[in-house]
Coordinates of C-alpha atoms in Angstrom, one line a residue:
M229 CA 75.3 -9.6 75.7
F230 CA 77.5 -12.0 75.4
E231 CA 78.8 -14.9 77.7
W232 CA 82.2 -14.0 77.7
Q233 CA 80.4 -10.4 79.7
K234 CA 78.0 -12.5 82.4
A235 CA 80.9 -13.9 83.7
H236 CA 83.9 -10.8 83.4
P237 CA 81.0 -7.9 82.8
E238 CA 84.1 -5.8 84.2
I239 CA 85.5 -6.3 81.2
K240 CA 82.6 -4.1 79.0
K241 CA 82.6 -1.8 80.5
R242 CA 86.8 -1.4 80.7
E243 CA 88.1 -3.2 77.8
A244 CA 85.0 -2.6 74.4
C245 CA 84.1 0.7 75.0
F246 CA 85.9 3.3 72.8
S247 CA 86.8 7.1 73.1
T248 CA 85.6 9.5 69.9
N249 CA 89.1 10.5 70.4
E250 CA 90.7 7.6 68.8
L251 CA 88.8 8.2 65.7
D252 CA 88.9 10.5 63.0
S253 CA 87.9 14.0 63.3
S254 CA 86.2 14.8 59.5
L255 CA 83.9 12.1 60.6
S256 CA 80.5 12.2 59.4
S257 CA 77.8 12.7 62.7
V258 CA 76.3 9.9 61.7
V259 CA 79.3 7.4 61.4
V260 CA 80.6 8.7 64.4
S261 CA 77.5 7.4 66.4
L262 CA 77.0 4.1 63.6
L263 CA 80.5 2.9 65.6
Q264 CA 79.4 3.6 69.3
D265 CA 76.7 1.1 68.4
F266 CA 79.4 -1.4 67.5
D267 CA 81.3 -0.5 69.9
E268 CA 82.1 -3.7 71.5
V269 CA 83.6 -4.9 67.9
F270 CA 86.9 -3.1 69.1
P271 CA 87.7 -4.2 72.3
V272 CA 91.1 -3.0 74.1
E273 CA 91.9 -6.7 74.1
I274 CA 90.4 -9.7 72.7
P275 CA 87.6 -10.8 75.9
I276 CA 89.5 -13.7 78.2
G277 CA 88.3 -17.4 77.6
L278 CA 87.9 -19.4 74.0
P279 CA 85.9 -17.9 70.8
P280 CA 82.2 -19.3 69.6
T281 CA 82.2 -22.7 67.7
R282 CA 81.4 -21.3 63.9
G283 CA 81.1 -24.5 62.4
I284 CA 84.7 -23.9 61.2
E285 CA 87.3 -24.5 63.8
Y286 CA 91.3 -25.2 62.5
Q287 CA 91.1 -29.1 62.0
I288 CA 94.7 -31.0 61.2
D289 CA 94.2 -34.6 59.5
F290 CA 97.8 -36.6 59.7
V291 CA 98.8 -38.5 56.7
P292 CA 98.1 -42.1 57.4
G293 CA 100.9 -43.9 59.4
A294 CA 103.7 -41.0 59.6
P295 CA 105.0 -41.5 63.1
I296 CA 103.7 -38.7 65.8
P297 CA 106.5 -36.1 66.4
N298 CA 107.9 -36.4 69.9
R299 CA 110.7 -32.6 69.4
P300 CA 113.2 -32.3 72.8
A301 CA 113.0 -29.1 73.2
Y302 CA 115.2 -26.1 72.6
R303 CA 117.9 -24.9 75.3
S304 CA 117.7 -21.8 77.0
N305 CA 119.4 -20.0 79.5
P306 CA 117.8 -18.9 82.7
E307 CA 116.0 -15.4 80.8
E308 CA 114.6 -17.0 78.2
T309 CA 113.4 -19.9 80.3
K310 CA 111.7 -17.5 82.5
E311 CA 110.1 -15.7 79.7
L312 CA 109.3 -18.7 77.6
Q313 CA 107.0 -19.7 80.4
R314 CA 105.8 -16.2 81.2
Q315 CA 103.9 -16.3 77.5
V316 CA 102.6 -20.2 78.4
N317 CA 101.0 -18.6 81.8
E318 CA 100.0 -15.6 80.2
L319 CA 97.9 -17.7 77.4
M320 CA 97.1 -20.3 79.5
E321 CA 95.4 -17.2 81.6
R322 CA 93.8 -16.3 78.7
G323 CA 92.4 -19.9 78.1
Y324 CA 94.1 -20.7 74.5
V325 CA 96.6 -23.1 75.7
R326 CA 95.8 -25.8 79.0
E327 CA 98.4 -28.5 80.0
S328 CA 98.6 -31.7 77.8
M329 CA 99.3 -35.6 77.8
S330 CA 100.7 -35.8 74.2
P331 CA 102.0 -38.1 73.0
C332 CA 103.0 -35.4 70.4
A333 CA 105.8 -33.1 70.6
V334 CA 107.6 -29.8 69.3
P335 CA 109.6 -27.4 70.9
V336 CA 109.5 -23.6 71.3
L337 CA 111.4 -20.6 70.9
L338 CA 112.3 -16.5 71.6
V339 CA 112.0 -14.3 68.6
P340 CA 113.0 -11.0 68.7
K341 CA 110.0 -8.5 67.9
K342 CA 110.8 -5.2 66.6
D343 CA 110.2 -3.2 69.9
G344 CA 113.0 -4.7 71.7
T345 CA 110.8 -7.4 73.1
W346 CA 110.1 -11.2 72.5
R347 CA 107.4 -13.1 70.3
M348 CA 107.0 -17.3 71.7
C349 CA 107.1 -19.4 68.4
V350 CA 106.6 -23.0 67.8
D351 CA 108.9 -24.8 65.9
C352 CA 105.5 -26.7 64.1
R353 CA 107.9 -28.0 60.9
A354 CA 107.2 -32.1 62.5
I355 CA 103.9 -31.9 62.6
N356 CA 103.6 -30.4 59.3
N357 CA 105.7 -33.0 57.4
I358 CA 102.6 -35.0 58.0
T359 CA 99.7 -32.9 58.2
V360 CA 97.2 -33.3 55.2
K361 CA 97.3 -30.6 53.1
Y362 CA 94.1 -28.4 52.2
R363 CA 93.8 -26.5 48.9
H364 CA 91.4 -23.2 49.9
P365 CA 91.9 -20.7 47.2
I366 CA 93.8 -17.9 48.3
P367 CA 92.4 -14.6 46.7
R368 CA 94.2 -13.2 44.0
L369 CA 94.7 -9.3 44.7
D370 CA 94.0 -8.4 41.4
D371 CA 91.3 -9.7 41.3
M372 CA 90.2 -7.9 44.0
L373 CA 91.2 -4.3 43.5
D374 CA 89.2 -5.3 40.0
E375 CA 86.4 -5.2 42.2
L376 CA 86.4 -1.6 43.1
H377 CA 86.1 -0.2 39.7
G378 CA 82.9 2.5 39.8
S379 CA 83.6 3.2 44.1
V380 CA 84.1 6.3 45.8
V381 CA 83.7 5.8 49.2
F382 CA 85.4 2.8 51.0
T383 CA 86.8 1.2 54.5
K384 CA 89.3 -2.0 56.2
I385 CA 88.3 -3.6 59.0
D386 CA 91.2 -4.6 60.4
L387 CA 90.3 -8.4 62.4
K388 CA 92.1 -7.8 65.9
S389 CA 95.0 -11.0 65.8
G390 CA 92.2 -13.4 63.7
Y391 CA 94.7 -16.8 64.3
R392 CA 93.1 -15.9 68.3
Q393 CA 89.5 -16.1 67.3
I394 CA 89.5 -19.3 65.7
R395 CA 89.4 -22.6 67.8
M396 CA 91.1 -26.2 67.3
K397 CA 88.5 -28.8 66.0
E398 CA 87.9 -30.8 69.4
G399 CA 90.1 -33.6 69.2
D400 CA 92.2 -32.6 67.8
E401 CA 93.9 -29.8 70.8
W402 CA 96.7 -32.5 71.4
K403 CA 98.7 -32.3 67.9
T404 CA 99.9 -29.4 68.6
A405 CA 101.3 -30.1 72.1
F406 CA 105.1 -27.8 72.1
K407 CA 107.2 -28.2 75.1
T408 CA 109.2 -25.9 77.5
K409 CA 111.4 -27.7 80.4
Y410 CA 108.6 -26.9 82.2
G411 CA 106.0 -28.8 80.5
L412 CA 103.9 -30.2 78.0
Y413 CA 100.8 -27.4 76.7
E414 CA 98.4 -27.9 74.0
W415 CA 96.2 -25.3 71.5
L416 CA 92.7 -24.2 72.0
V417 CA 92.6 -21.7 69.3
M418 CA 94.4 -21.8 66.0
P419 CA 98.1 -21.7 66.1
F420 CA 100.5 -19.7 64.2
G421 CA 102.9 -21.6 61.8
L422 CA 100.3 -24.6 60.8
T423 CA 100.6 -26.0 57.4
N424 CA 96.3 -25.0 57.2
A425 CA 96.1 -22.0 59.4
P426 CA 95.4 -19.6 56.7
S427 CA 93.7 -21.0 54.3
T428 CA 91.2 -22.0 57.1
F429 CA 91.0 -18.0 58.1
M430 CA 89.7 -18.5 54.5
R431 CA 87.7 -20.5 55.0
L432 CA 86.3 -19.0 57.9
M433 CA 85.9 -15.5 56.4
N434 CA 84.6 -16.0 53.6
H435 CA 81.6 -18.3 55.2
V436 CA 80.5 -15.2 57.6
L437 CA 81.3 -13.1 55.0
R438 CA 79.5 -15.0 51.6
A439 CA 76.3 -12.9 51.7
F440 CA 78.5 -9.7 50.2
I441 CA 81.7 -10.5 49.1
G442 CA 81.4 -10.1 45.3
K443 CA 78.7 -6.8 46.2
F444 CA 80.3 -4.9 48.2
V445 CA 83.5 -6.8 50.7
V446 CA 86.5 -7.8 49.3
V447 CA 88.5 -9.9 52.5
Y448 CA 92.4 -10.8 52.1
F449 CA 92.2 -13.4 55.4
D450 CA 92.6 -10.7 58.4
N451 CA 91.6 -8.1 55.9
I452 CA 88.0 -7.0 55.3
L453 CA 87.7 -3.6 53.0
I454 CA 84.1 -2.1 52.3
Y455 CA 83.5 -0.2 49.0
S456 CA 80.7 1.9 48.0
K457 CA 79.3 4.3 45.1
N458 CA 77.7 6.7 47.8
L459 CA 78.4 8.0 51.5
D460 CA 74.4 6.6 52.0
E461 CA 75.6 3.9 50.8
H462 CA 78.7 3.1 51.9
V463 CA 76.6 3.5 55.4
E464 CA 73.8 1.0 55.3
H465 CA 76.9 -1.6 54.4
L466 CA 79.4 -0.6 57.1
K467 CA 76.7 -0.8 59.4
L468 CA 75.7 -5.1 57.2
I469 CA 79.0 -5.6 57.9
L470 CA 79.3 -4.5 61.6
G471 CA 76.4 -6.5 62.2
I472 CA 77.5 -9.6 61.2
L473 CA 81.3 -9.1 62.8
R474 CA 79.0 -8.2 66.1
A475 CA 76.8 -11.1 66.1
E476 CA 79.6 -13.6 64.6
K477 CA 81.9 -12.3 68.1
L478 CA 85.0 -11.2 65.4
F479 CA 86.8 -8.1 67.0
A480 CA 88.5 -5.6 65.4
N481 CA 91.7 -3.6 65.9
L482 CA 90.3 0.7 65.9
K483 CA 93.5 1.5 65.6
K484 CA 94.1 -0.3 61.9
C485 CA 90.7 0.6 61.2
T486 CA 90.5 3.2 58.5
F487 CA 86.1 4.3 58.0
C488 CA 84.7 6.8 54.7
T489 CA 87.0 7.4 53.1
N490 CA 87.8 8.0 49.5
K491 CA 91.6 6.8 49.7
L492 CA 93.3 4.7 52.2
V493 CA 96.1 1.9 51.6
F494 CA 94.4 -1.7 51.2
L495 CA 97.6 -4.6 51.2
G496 CA 101.0 -1.4 50.1
F497 CA 98.4 -0.6 47.3
V498 CA 96.4 3.2 47.6
V499 CA 92.4 2.9 46.6
S500 CA 91.1 6.1 45.8
A501 CA 88.2 6.7 43.9
K502 CA 89.5 5.7 39.9
R503 CA 93.3 4.9 40.0
I504 CA 96.0 2.0 42.1
G505 CA 99.5 3.3 43.3
V506 CA 102.1 2.2 45.1
D507 CA 101.5 2.6 48.6
E508 CA 104.8 5.3 49.1
E509 CA 106.2 3.5 52.8
K510 CA 107.0 0.2 50.7
V511 CA 109.7 1.9 48.8
K512 CA 110.5 5.1 50.5
A513 CA 114.0 2.3 51.8
I514 CA 114.1 2.7 48.2
K515 CA 113.9 6.2 47.7
E516 CA 116.7 7.3 50.3
W517 CA 118.8 5.1 49.3
P518 CA 121.6 6.9 47.4
K519 CA 120.2 8.9 43.6
P520 CA 119.6 6.0 41.2
T521 CA 122.5 5.8 38.7
N522 CA 120.6 4.5 35.2
V523 CA 116.5 3.8 34.2
G524 CA 116.4 0.2 36.3
Q525 CA 116.9 2.2 39.2
E526 CA 114.3 5.2 38.3
K527 CA 111.6 2.8 37.4
L528 CA 111.5 0.9 40.6
T529 CA 110.4 4.3 42.6
N530 CA 108.1 5.7 40.2
A531 CA 105.9 3.6 39.9
P532 CA 102.6 4.5 37.2
L533 CA 99.0 5.2 39.2
L534 CA 96.6 1.9 37.4
A535 CA 93.3 2.5 36.5
L536 CA 90.4 0.3 37.3
P537 CA 89.3 -1.1 34.9
D538 CA 85.5 -0.8 33.5
F539 CA 83.9 -3.9 32.1
A540 CA 81.7 -1.2 29.9
K541 CA 84.2 0.1 27.2
A542 CA 86.7 -1.9 24.9
F543 CA 89.5 -2.8 26.4
E544 CA 93.4 -1.9 24.5
I545 CA 96.6 -4.2 24.1
E546 CA 100.3 -2.5 23.2
C547 CA 102.4 -5.0 23.0
D548 CA 106.4 -5.5 21.9
A549 CA 109.4 -7.1 21.1
S550 CA 113.0 -6.8 21.1
G551 CA 115.7 -9.6 21.1
I552 CA 115.3 -11.0 24.7
G553 CA 112.3 -10.2 26.0
I554 CA 108.3 -9.4 25.5
G555 CA 106.0 -6.7 27.0
A556 CA 102.1 -5.4 26.9
V557 CA 100.1 -2.7 28.5
L558 CA 96.2 -2.7 28.9
M559 CA 95.0 0.0 28.5
Q560 CA 91.6 2.1 28.5
E561 CA 91.3 5.6 27.2
G562 CA 95.0 5.3 27.0
R563 CA 95.0 5.5 30.9
P564 CA 96.9 2.2 32.6
I565 CA 96.0 -0.6 34.3
A566 CA 98.3 -3.8 34.1
F567 CA 101.5 -4.1 32.4
F568 CA 103.1 -7.1 31.7
S569 CA 107.1 -9.1 30.4
E570 CA 108.9 -11.7 30.3
K571 CA 112.2 -12.3 29.3
I572 CA 113.2 -15.7 26.2
S573 CA 114.6 -17.7 26.4
G574 CA 114.9 -21.1 24.7
A575 CA 114.7 -21.7 20.9
A576 CA 112.3 -18.4 21.8
L577 CA 115.5 -16.4 21.6
N578 CA 116.0 -18.0 17.6
Y579 CA 112.7 -17.0 16.8
P580 CA 112.4 -14.5 13.9
T581 CA 111.2 -10.7 14.4
Y582 CA 107.5 -12.0 13.4
N583 CA 107.2 -14.4 16.0
K584 CA 108.8 -12.5 18.5
E585 CA 105.9 -9.9 18.1
I586 CA 103.4 -12.4 18.1
Y587 CA 104.3 -14.9 20.6
A588 CA 104.0 -11.2 22.9
L589 CA 100.8 -11.1 22.3
V590 CA 100.0 -14.3 22.3
R591 CA 101.3 -14.1 26.0
A592 CA 99.5 -10.8 26.8
L593 CA 96.0 -12.9 25.2
E594 CA 96.6 -15.3 27.4
T595 CA 97.8 -13.6 30.5
W596 CA 94.3 -10.7 30.1
Q597 CA 91.7 -13.1 28.7
H598 CA 89.7 -12.5 32.2
Y599 CA 89.9 -9.5 31.3
L600 CA 89.0 -8.8 27.5
W601 CA 85.9 -12.0 26.5
P602 CA 83.6 -12.0 25.2
K603 CA 84.1 -8.4 23.9
E604 CA 85.9 -7.2 21.1
F605 CA 89.6 -5.1 22.1
V606 CA 91.8 -2.8 19.8
I607 CA 95.5 -4.0 19.6
H608 CA 97.9 -1.9 18.9
T609 CA 101.6 -2.9 17.3
D610 CA 104.4 -1.1 15.7
H611 CA 104.8 -4.7 14.0
G612 CA 103.4 -3.6 11.0
S613 CA 103.0 -7.8 9.7
L614 CA 101.0 -8.1 12.6
K615 CA 97.9 -5.8 11.2
H616 CA 97.0 -8.8 8.4
L617 CA 96.3 -11.7 10.8
K618 CA 92.8 -12.9 10.5
G619 CA 90.4 -14.5 13.3

């Protein structure tokens, strides 16, 4: 039993269990049973109190010699003031903030949410301006999607209030202080808006899932995608990931998760066994706009399905050039994998047709070298002189 469960046994009973009614009715009994075994990973609310220390906390290093900011509180009307203090009190009750005596202080403001309620936001710009920036790599979406080739079963796990699940480094809390009309407070968990917060979140996810990333898991911030070649294998993979989340006390949002399916939406793309398409919701507003009157508008709502690359097969490039631009498509067996286009500018506008065609090919090779090297590939072109190129 977790420490927070010992301190608040009623939370386990009230929040950590979920009904099978919340799950897809098409899920097998094996998967449902597995999820019930890990029900504490899917609480209705994140448990009260601080998350555990996991070796990666949010730290803030100020630029040496930089003046410590002390910004005045923003003006607010009585209703806004009351709402701000209500949210601060709620954060204090959950153990996320505490009263402060910091020399550093920035203001807060309310931002309207889609549902008509208000979100308290800390104006961190003054802190970010004097913070040393750390450049932990953020994964490329195209690289992650490439890893899915050959997989037919997918699960997406969405972490719940991810930033609230990372602690501030002890001793750095004073650097996050914010003020309202009634007091000065500092964060004990990682707040939104600070410059290195996304990098810290990716560091944590890469750390806890390092044994599985690149094998059957891709991670993009609070989105975890598990991919497998069959259902039996997938159940084992899912069990491993849920075990890690439980051991690390990382909590997921059940309503935003999708389990053991052959098709799901991941980061705006529809992922399936053989193809990747655009999420219809992302182009819904465009489709509901007045009927397109030209080719460009029509293309916006009829994006092609992209095939997943098979690195055991040969790649093909088809490229072309016009007076003002170049374009190319990467294919396998006639199915598009990626597209590339670029507007020609500067001196390149004066290139003869032959040079523009070569330029199109060179840019395509540069863009997709990670697919092409070191194996042989095929180039398709309508410019006859390019056939005589020698390596």
